[in-house]
Amino acid sequence: MISSRVSGFYRWSLGERARWVARWGGPSDGVAAERVNILCGPNGLDLTRADQMVENVIGLHGLPLGVALNFVINGRDVLVPMAVEEPSVIAGASFAARLVREGGGFQTDSSDSEMIGQIQVIDVVDVWSARFKLLSAREELLQCANECDPVIVGLGGGARDLEVRVLESTPIGAMLVVHLVFDCLDAMGANTVNTVCEALAPRIEEMTGGRVGLRILSNLADRRLARARCMIPVEALDTDDFAGEQVARGIVEAWALASVDPYRAATHNKGIMNGVDAVVVATGNDWRAIEAGAHAYAAQSGRYCSLSAWERDNQGNLIGTLEMPMAVGIVGGATRVHPVAGLAVELLGVQSARELAEVIVAVGLAQNLAALRALATEGIQRGHMRLHARQVALAVGAAEHEVASVVERMIAEGHVRPDRAEAILAEHRREVNPGSHQRGQ
Ligand code: NAD
């Protein structure tokens, strides 16, 4: 088994990296060659497939796909595909995973894949009595729900519970909302749950004498949680300028602010979502659903706060935990339609949606650690700026062979901005080719 701990990976050529990744998991030569074709050859997402996926297709919109290294999750070496446009995210996750590796890697866990479908009932005269009737008919309603998806039910999933909430005071008066809890197994489940909610609606109207309004799943998937934990030995946090003890303390202090202050918590959680979304996108999952669920969950106490927690154990080691809703699938949606998404799931080596959810939460925790460690030491910009500078240089039109000198000069002068990049690029071109500006190039 190849290890996900690789040093100097970023110095390899793109082709070398793709060929190495294609060998991950020990496939046959043919499968490895096909993987390379999907990653950087002709077999990725093409226009024909894209045209079948959404409406009014006019082209493709690409994103860089990278892999985060060094991850050990529940004792298994994992290679993490990440699709993201922001520099430093993949490097940050890989760096943090290396620190966590020194403490034995991530441990993860998850609940069943239960989603909640909501059925809104309006114009009910006696809401409490209607609630009573619905709960008394629980078995009948669950059975009716199970008839909608024999595939999921046959695989061991299906309707699990029925809850009825009375919302006494809304802008239009009292209403009921029925929650159907449905175990979606390896599907994200939105289509499945929406279908079930629509099927239950007529019977619910009959039972309550009311009128059904909305019939749709809730993205606050608080019965579908994944969690990760990591331990970092304090010595592993030593840097040239900071003792590990100081770094661990700084990380806990940084988290403390996010745990009470929504202004900080929003940015803290954004850092977590940098890692989460990149894997969600790479695997073809619905990142809007994940974002909506994450932020609603972070605000569930009535005050928006941090999704993660950081503390010290009695040996002084740094301990991080993260728990959040994670409604992702490995069947359905785009996961099996988009060739790169399919390959991303294959490379992750996950056999179930729960396993995928757990990997994603571990990556979110790693990303959180990377950001907090930088904030608690040299500040976020130092490590980020060199990578950011590349993007700034490219944005002002630097060609690949010009990027390095523009980046070096911006870093040296300490100003990484488009106006400086433009001026430096013009200067560089004059130096390389003194007559060029006179010819209007
Ligand atoms: P889907 O309907 O394409 O696939 C799910 C189906 O796959 C199941 O109903 C089942 O019949 C079958 N299946 C086969 N093997 C299975 C297994 N092992 N476990 C579970 N099911 C299995 O997809 P979906 O997951 O129901 O819906 C996901 C899509 O819905 C995403 O594209 C999402 O963007 C979209 N969506 C989201 C929202 C929202 O989040 N609010 C709303 C509407 C649609």
Coordinates of N, CA and C in Angstrom, one line a residue, residues 124-309:
V124 N -55.7 24.5 9.5 CA -56.3 23.5 10.4 C -57.0 24.2 11.5
V125 N -58.2 23.7 11.8 CA -59.0 24.4 12.8 C -58.4 24.1 14.2
D126 N -58.3 22.8 14.4 CA -57.8 22.3 15.8 C -56.4 21.7 15.6
V127 N -55.4 22.5 15.7 CA -54.1 22.0 15.4 C -53.6 20.9 16.4
W128 N -54.0 21.0 17.7 CA -53.5 20.0 18.6 C -54.2 18.7 18.4
S129 N -55.4 18.7 18.0 CA -56.1 17.5 17.8 C -55.6 16.9 16.5
A130 N -55.3 17.7 15.5 CA -54.8 17.2 14.2 C -53.4 16.5 14.5
R131 N -52.6 17.1 15.3 CA -51.3 16.5 15.7 C -51.5 15.1 16.3
F132 N -52.5 15.1 17.2 CA -52.8 13.8 17.8 C -53.1 12.7 16.8
K133 N -54.0 13.1 15.8 CA -54.5 12.1 14.8 C -53.3 11.6 14.0
L134 N -52.4 12.6 13.6 CA -51.3 12.2 12.7 C -50.3 11.3 13.5
L135 N -50.1 11.6 14.7 CA -49.1 10.7 15.5 C -49.8 9.3 15.7
S136 N -51.1 9.3 15.9 CA -51.7 8.0 16.1 C -51.6 7.2 14.8
A137 N -51.5 7.9 13.6 CA -51.5 7.1 12.4 C -50.0 7.0 11.9
R138 N -49.1 7.1 12.8 CA -47.6 7.0 12.5 C -47.3 5.8 11.6
E139 N -47.7 4.6 12.1 CA -47.3 3.4 11.4 C -47.9 3.4 9.9
E140 N -49.1 3.8 9.8 CA -49.7 3.9 8.4 C -48.9 4.8 7.5
L141 N -48.5 6.0 8.1 CA -47.8 7.0 7.3 C -46.4 6.5 6.9
L142 N -45.8 5.9 7.9 CA -44.4 5.4 7.6 C -44.5 4.3 6.5
Q143 N -45.5 3.5 6.6 CA -45.6 2.4 5.6 C -45.9 3.1 4.2
C144 N -46.7 4.1 4.2 CA -47.0 4.8 2.9 C -45.7 5.4 2.4
A145 N -44.9 5.9 3.2 CA -43.6 6.5 2.8 C -42.7 5.4 2.2
N146 N -42.7 4.3 2.9 CA -41.8 3.2 2.4 C -42.2 2.7 1.0
E147 N -43.4 2.8 0.7 CA -43.9 2.3 -0.6 C -43.3 3.1 -1.8
C148 N -42.8 4.3 -1.5 CA -42.3 5.2 -2.5 C -41.0 4.8 -3.1
D149 N -40.1 4.2 -2.2 CA -38.8 3.9 -2.7 C -38.4 2.4 -2.3
P150 N -38.9 1.5 -3.1 CA -38.6 0.1 -2.7 C -37.1 -0.2 -2.7
V151 N -36.4 0.5 -3.6 CA -34.9 0.3 -3.7 C -34.2 0.5 -2.3
I152 N -34.5 1.7 -1.8 CA -33.8 2.1 -0.5 C -34.3 1.2 0.6
V153 N -35.6 0.9 0.6 CA -36.2 0.1 1.7 C -35.6 -1.3 1.6
G154 N -35.5 -1.8 0.3 CA -34.9 -3.1 0.1 C -33.5 -3.2 0.6
L155 N -32.8 -2.1 0.6 CA -31.4 -2.1 1.0 C -31.2 -1.8 2.6
G156 N -32.4 -1.6 3.2 CA -32.3 -1.5 4.7 C -32.6 -0.1 5.1
G157 N -32.9 0.9 4.2 CA -33.2 2.2 4.6 C -34.7 2.4 4.7
G158 N -35.1 3.7 4.6 CA -36.5 4.0 4.6 C -37.0 4.8 5.7
A159 N -38.3 4.9 5.9 CA -38.9 5.8 6.9 C -38.6 5.3 8.3
R160 N -38.2 6.2 9.2 CA -37.8 5.8 10.5 C -38.7 6.4 11.6
D161 N -39.2 7.6 11.3 CA -39.9 8.3 12.4 C -40.8 9.4 11.8
L162 N -41.8 9.8 12.6 CA -42.7 10.9 12.3 C -42.8 11.8 13.5
E163 N -42.6 13.1 13.2 CA -42.8 14.1 14.3 C -43.7 15.1 13.8
V164 N -44.5 15.7 14.7 CA -45.5 16.7 14.3 C -45.3 17.9 15.2
R165 N -44.9 19.0 14.6 CA -44.7 20.3 15.3 C -45.8 21.2 15.1
V166 N -46.3 21.8 16.2 CA -47.3 22.9 16.1 C -46.6 24.2 16.2
L167 N -46.7 25.0 15.1 CA -46.2 26.4 15.2 C -47.3 27.3 15.4
E168 N -47.5 27.7 16.7 CA -48.7 28.4 17.0 C -48.7 29.8 16.5
S169 N -47.5 30.4 16.4 CA -47.5 31.8 16.1 C -46.7 32.1 14.8
T170 N -47.3 32.1 13.7 CA -46.6 32.5 12.4 C -47.3 33.7 11.9
P171 N -46.7 34.4 10.9 CA -47.4 35.6 10.3 C -48.8 35.3 9.8
I172 N -49.1 34.0 9.5 CA -50.5 33.7 9.0 C -51.2 32.9 10.0
G173 N -50.8 32.9 11.3 CA -51.5 32.1 12.3 C -50.9 30.8 12.5
A174 N -51.6 29.9 13.2 CA -51.1 28.6 13.6 C -51.0 27.7 12.4
M175 N -50.0 26.8 12.4 CA -49.9 25.8 11.4 C -49.2 24.5 11.9
L176 N -49.3 23.5 11.2 CA -48.6 22.2 11.6 C -47.4 22.0 10.6
V177 N -46.4 21.4 11.1 CA -45.4 20.9 10.2 C -45.0 19.5 10.6
V178 N -45.2 18.6 9.6 CA -44.9 17.2 9.9 C -43.5 16.9 9.4
H179 N -42.7 16.3 10.3 CA -41.3 15.9 9.9 C -41.3 14.4 9.7
L180 N -41.0 14.0 8.5 CA -40.8 12.6 8.2 C -39.3 12.3 8.2
V181 N -38.9 11.4 9.1 CA -37.4 11.1 9.1 C -37.2 9.8 8.3
F182 N -36.3 10.0 7.3 CA -36.1 8.9 6.3 C -34.6 8.6 6.2
D183 N -34.2 7.3 6.3 CA -32.8 7.0 6.2 C -32.5 6.7 4.7
C184 N -31.7 7.6 4.2 CA -31.4 7.6 2.7 C -30.2 6.8 2.4
L185 N -29.6 6.1 3.4 CA -28.4 5.2 3.1 C -27.3 6.0 2.3
D186 N -27.0 5.5 1.1 CA -25.9 6.1 0.4 C -26.3 7.2 -0.6
A187 N -27.6 7.6 -0.5 CA -28.0 8.8 -1.4 C -28.0 10.0 -0.5
M188 N -27.7 11.2 -1.2 CA -27.9 12.4 -0.5 C -29.4 12.5 0.0
G189 N -30.3 12.1 -0.9 CA -31.7 11.9 -0.5 C -32.7 13.0 -0.8
A190 N -32.3 14.1 -1.4 CA -33.2 15.2 -1.6 C -34.4 14.8 -2.5
N191 N -34.0 14.1 -3.6 CA -35.1 13.7 -4.5 C -36.0 12.7 -3.9
T192 N -35.4 11.7 -3.2 CA -36.1 10.7 -2.6 C -37.1 11.2 -1.6
V193 N -36.6 12.1 -0.7 CA -37.4 12.6 0.4 C -38.5 13.5 -0.1
N194 N -38.2 14.3 -1.1 CA -39.2 15.2 -1.7 C -40.3 14.3 -2.3
T195 N -40.0 13.2 -3.0 CA -41.0 12.3 -3.6 C -41.9 11.8 -2.4
V196 N -41.3 11.4 -1.4 CA -42.0 10.8 -0.3 C -43.0 11.8 0.3
C197 N -42.5 13.0 0.5 CA -43.3 14.1 1.1 C -44.5 14.4 0.2
E198 N -44.3 14.4 -1.1 CA -45.4 14.6 -2.0 C -46.5 13.5 -1.9
A199 N -45.9 12.3 -1.7 CA -46.9 11.1 -1.7 C -47.7 11.1 -0.4
L200 N -47.1 11.6 0.7 CA -47.9 11.6 2.0 C -48.9 12.7 2.1
A201 N -48.8 13.7 1.3 CA -49.6 14.9 1.4 C -51.1 14.7 1.4
P202 N -51.6 13.9 0.4 CA -53.1 13.8 0.4 C -53.7 13.1 1.6
R203 N -53.0 12.1 2.1 CA -53.4 11.4 3.3 C -53.4 12.3 4.5
I204 N -52.4 13.2 4.6 CA -52.2 14.1 5.7 C -53.4 15.2 5.7
E205 N -53.7 15.6 4.5 CA -54.8 16.5 4.3 C -56.1 15.9 4.8
E206 N -56.3 14.6 4.4 CA -57.5 13.9 4.8 C -57.6 13.8 6.4
M207 N -56.5 13.5 7.0 CA -56.5 13.3 8.4 C -56.7 14.5 9.2
T208 N -56.2 15.6 8.7 CA -56.2 16.9 9.5 C -57.3 17.8 9.1
G209 N -57.9 17.6 7.9 CA -58.9 18.6 7.4 C -58.2 19.9 7.0
G210 N -56.9 19.9 6.9 CA -56.2 21.1 6.5 C -55.7 21.1 5.1
R211 N -54.9 22.0 4.7 CA -54.4 22.1 3.3 C -52.9 22.1 3.4
V212 N -52.3 21.1 2.6 CA -50.9 21.0 2.6 C -50.2 22.0 1.7
G213 N -49.2 22.7 2.2 CA -48.4 23.7 1.5 C -47.2 23.0 1.0
L214 N -46.1 23.4 1.6 CA -44.8 22.9 1.2 C -44.6 21.4 1.5
R215 N -43.9 20.7 0.6 CA -43.5 19.3 0.8 C -42.1 19.2 0.3
I216 N -41.1 19.3 1.2 CA -39.7 19.3 0.8 C -38.8 19.0 1.9
L217 N -37.6 18.5 1.6 CA -36.7 18.1 2.7 C -36.1 19.4 3.3
S218 N -35.6 19.2 4.6 CA -35.0 20.3 5.3 C -33.5 20.1 5.1
N219 N -32.8 21.2 4.8 CA -31.3 21.1 4.7 C -30.6 21.2 6.1
L220 N -31.4 21.5 7.1 CA -30.9 21.4 8.4 C -30.9 19.9 8.8
A221 N -29.8 19.2 8.3 CA -29.8 17.7 8.5 C -29.2 17.4 9.8
D222 N -29.9 17.7 10.9 CA -29.3 17.5 12.2 C -29.5 16.1 12.7
R223 N -30.1 15.2 11.9 CA -30.1 13.8 12.2 C -29.1 13.0 11.3
R224 N -28.3 13.8 10.6 CA -27.3 13.2 9.7 C -26.0 13.8 10.0
L225 N -25.4 13.5 11.1 CA -24.2 14.2 11.6 C -23.0 13.4 11.4
A226 N -21.9 14.0 11.0 CA -20.6 13.3 11.0 C -19.7 14.1 11.9
R227 N -18.7 13.4 12.6 CA -17.8 14.0 13.5 C -16.4 13.5 13.4
A228 N -15.5 14.4 13.6 CA -14.1 14.0 13.6 C -13.4 14.5 14.8
R229 N -12.3 13.8 15.2 CA -11.5 14.2 16.4 C -10.0 14.0 16.0
C230 N -9.2 14.9 16.5 CA -7.8 14.7 16.3 C -7.0 15.2 17.5
M231 N -5.8 14.6 17.6 CA -4.9 15.0 18.8 C -3.6 15.3 18.1
I232 N -3.0 16.5 18.5 CA -1.7 16.8 18.0 C -0.8 17.0 19.2
P233 N 0.3 16.1 19.3 CA 1.2 16.3 20.4 C 1.8 17.7 20.4
V234 N 1.9 18.2 21.5 CA 2.3 19.6 21.6 C 3.7 19.9 20.9
E235 N 4.6 19.0 21.0 CA 5.9 19.2 20.3 C 5.8 19.3 18.8
A236 N 4.7 18.6 18.3 CA 4.5 18.7 16.8 C 4.2 20.1 16.3
L237 N 3.8 20.9 17.3 CA 3.4 22.3 16.9 C 4.6 23.3 17.0
D238 N 5.8 22.8 17.4 CA 6.9 23.7 17.5 C 7.2 24.3 16.1
T239 N 7.6 25.5 16.1 CA 8.1 26.1 14.8 C 9.4 26.8 15.1
D240 N 10.1 27.3 14.1 CA 11.3 28.0 14.3 C 11.2 29.2 15.3
D241 N 10.0 29.8 15.2 CA 9.8 31.0 16.0 C 8.9 30.9 17.2
F242 N 8.2 29.8 17.3 CA 7.2 29.6 18.4 C 7.3 28.2 19.0
A243 N 7.2 28.2 20.3 CA 7.2 26.9 21.0 C 5.8 26.2 20.8
G244 N 5.8 24.9 20.7 CA 4.5 24.2 20.5 C 3.5 24.6 21.6
E245 N 3.9 24.8 22.8 CA 3.0 25.2 23.9 C 2.3 26.5 23.6
Q246 N 3.1 27.4 23.1 CA 2.5 28.7 22.8 C 1.5 28.6 21.6
V247 N 1.8 27.8 20.6 CA 0.9 27.6 19.5 C -0.4 26.9 19.9
A248 N -0.3 25.9 20.8 CA -1.5 25.2 21.2 C -2.3 26.2 22.0
R249 N -1.7 27.0 22.9 CA -2.5 27.9 23.7 C -3.2 28.9 22.7
G250 N -2.4 29.4 21.8 CA -3.0 30.4 20.8 C -4.2 29.8 20.0
I251 N -4.1 28.6 19.7 CA -5.2 27.9 18.9 C -6.4 27.9 19.8
V252 N -6.3 27.5 21.1 CA -7.4 27.4 22.0 C -8.0 28.8 22.2
E253 N -7.1 29.8 22.3 CA -7.6 31.2 22.5 C -8.3 31.7 21.3
A254 N -7.8 31.3 20.1 CA -8.5 31.8 18.9 C -9.9 31.1 18.8
W255 N -10.0 29.8 19.1 CA -11.3 29.1 19.0 C -12.3 29.8 20.1
A256 N -11.7 30.1 21.2 CA -12.6 30.7 22.3 C -13.4 31.9 21.8
L257 N -12.8 32.7 21.0 CA -13.5 33.9 20.4 C -14.6 33.4 19.5
A258 N -14.2 32.4 18.6 CA -15.3 31.9 17.7 C -16.4 31.2 18.4
S259 N -16.2 30.7 19.6 CA -17.2 30.0 20.3 C -18.3 30.9 20.9
V260 N -17.9 32.2 21.0 CA -18.9 33.2 21.6 C -19.3 34.3 20.6
D261 N -18.5 34.5 19.6 CA -18.7 35.8 18.8 C -19.1 35.4 17.3
P262 N -20.3 35.7 16.9 CA -20.7 35.4 15.5 C -19.8 36.0 14.4
Y263 N -19.2 37.2 14.7 CA -18.4 37.8 13.7 C -17.1 37.0 13.4
R264 N -16.6 36.4 14.5 CA -15.4 35.5 14.3 C -15.9 34.1 13.9
A265 N -17.0 33.7 14.4 CA -17.5 32.3 14.1 C -17.7 32.2 12.6
A266 N -18.2 33.2 12.0 CA -18.5 33.1 10.5 C -17.2 32.9 9.8
T267 N -16.1 33.5 10.1 CA -14.8 33.4 9.4 C -14.2 32.0 9.8
H268 N -14.3 31.7 11.1 CA -13.8 30.4 11.6 C -14.5 29.2 10.8
N269 N -15.8 29.3 10.7 CA -16.5 28.3 9.9 C -16.3 28.3 8.4
K270 N -16.0 29.5 7.9 CA -15.7 29.6 6.5 C -14.4 28.8 6.3
G271 N -13.4 28.9 7.2 CA -12.2 28.2 7.1 C -12.5 26.7 7.0
I272 N -13.4 26.2 7.9 CA -13.8 24.8 7.9 C -14.3 24.4 6.5
M273 N -15.2 25.3 6.0 CA -15.9 25.0 4.7 C -14.9 25.0 3.5
N274 N -13.8 25.7 3.7 CA -12.8 25.7 2.6 C -12.4 24.2 2.3
G275 N -12.2 23.4 3.4 CA -11.9 22.0 3.2 C -13.1 21.2 2.8
V276 N -14.2 21.4 3.5 CA -15.4 20.6 3.3 C -15.9 20.8 1.9
D277 N -16.1 22.0 1.4 CA -16.7 22.2 0.1 C -15.8 21.7 -1.0
A278 N -14.5 21.8 -0.8 CA -13.6 21.3 -1.9 C -13.7 19.8 -2.1
V279 N -14.0 19.1 -1.1 CA -14.2 17.6 -1.2 C -15.6 17.3 -1.7
V280 N -16.6 18.1 -1.2 CA -18.0 18.0 -1.6 C -18.1 18.2 -3.1
V281 N -17.4 19.3 -3.6 CA -17.4 19.6 -5.0 C -16.7 18.5 -5.8
A282 N -15.5 18.1 -5.4 CA -14.7 17.1 -6.1 C -15.5 15.8 -6.3
T283 N -16.4 15.5 -5.3 CA -17.1 14.2 -5.4 C -18.5 14.4 -6.0
G284 N -18.8 15.6 -6.6 CA -20.0 15.8 -7.3 C -21.2 16.0 -6.4
N285 N -21.0 16.3 -5.1 CA -22.1 16.5 -4.2 C -22.6 18.0 -4.2
D286 N -23.8 18.2 -3.5 CA -24.4 19.5 -3.6 C -23.9 20.4 -2.5
W287 N -23.0 21.3 -2.8 CA -22.3 22.1 -1.8 C -23.3 23.1 -1.2
R288 N -24.3 23.5 -1.9 CA -25.2 24.5 -1.4 C -26.0 23.8 -0.2
A289 N -26.3 22.6 -0.4 CA -27.0 21.8 0.7 C -26.1 21.7 1.9
I290 N -24.8 21.5 1.7 CA -23.9 21.3 2.8 C -23.7 22.6 3.5
E291 N -23.6 23.7 2.7 CA -23.4 25.1 3.3 C -24.6 25.4 4.1
A292 N -25.8 25.2 3.5 CA -27.0 25.6 4.3 C -27.1 24.8 5.6
G293 N -26.8 23.5 5.5 CA -26.9 22.7 6.7 C -25.9 23.1 7.8
A294 N -24.7 23.4 7.3 CA -23.6 23.8 8.3 C -24.0 25.1 9.0
H295 N -24.4 26.1 8.3 CA -24.6 27.4 9.0 C -25.9 27.3 9.8
A296 N -26.9 26.6 9.4 CA -28.1 26.5 10.2 C -27.8 25.7 11.5
Y297 N -26.9 24.7 11.3 CA -26.6 23.9 12.5 C -25.7 24.8 13.5
A298 N -24.9 25.6 12.9 CA -24.0 26.5 13.8 C -24.9 27.5 14.5
A299 N -26.1 27.8 14.1 CA -26.9 28.8 14.7 C -28.1 28.1 15.5
Q300 N -28.0 26.8 15.7 CA -29.1 26.1 16.2 C -29.4 26.5 17.7
S301 N -28.4 26.9 18.4 CA -28.6 27.3 19.8 C -29.3 28.7 19.9
G302 N -29.5 29.3 18.8 CA -30.1 30.7 18.8 C -29.0 31.7 18.6
R303 N -27.7 31.3 18.8 CA -26.6 32.2 18.5 C -25.6 31.5 17.6
Y304 N -25.3 32.1 16.5 CA -24.3 31.5 15.5 C -23.0 31.3 16.2
C305 N -22.5 30.1 16.2 CA -21.1 29.9 16.8 C -20.3 28.9 16.0
S306 N -19.1 28.6 16.6 CA -18.1 27.8 15.9 C -18.7 26.3 15.8
L307 N -18.4 25.7 14.7 CA -18.8 24.3 14.5 C -17.8 23.4 15.2
S308 N -16.5 23.8 15.4 CA -15.5 23.0 16.0 C -15.2 23.4 17.4
A309 N -14.4 22.6 18.1 CA -14.0 22.9 19.4 C -12.5 22.5 19.6

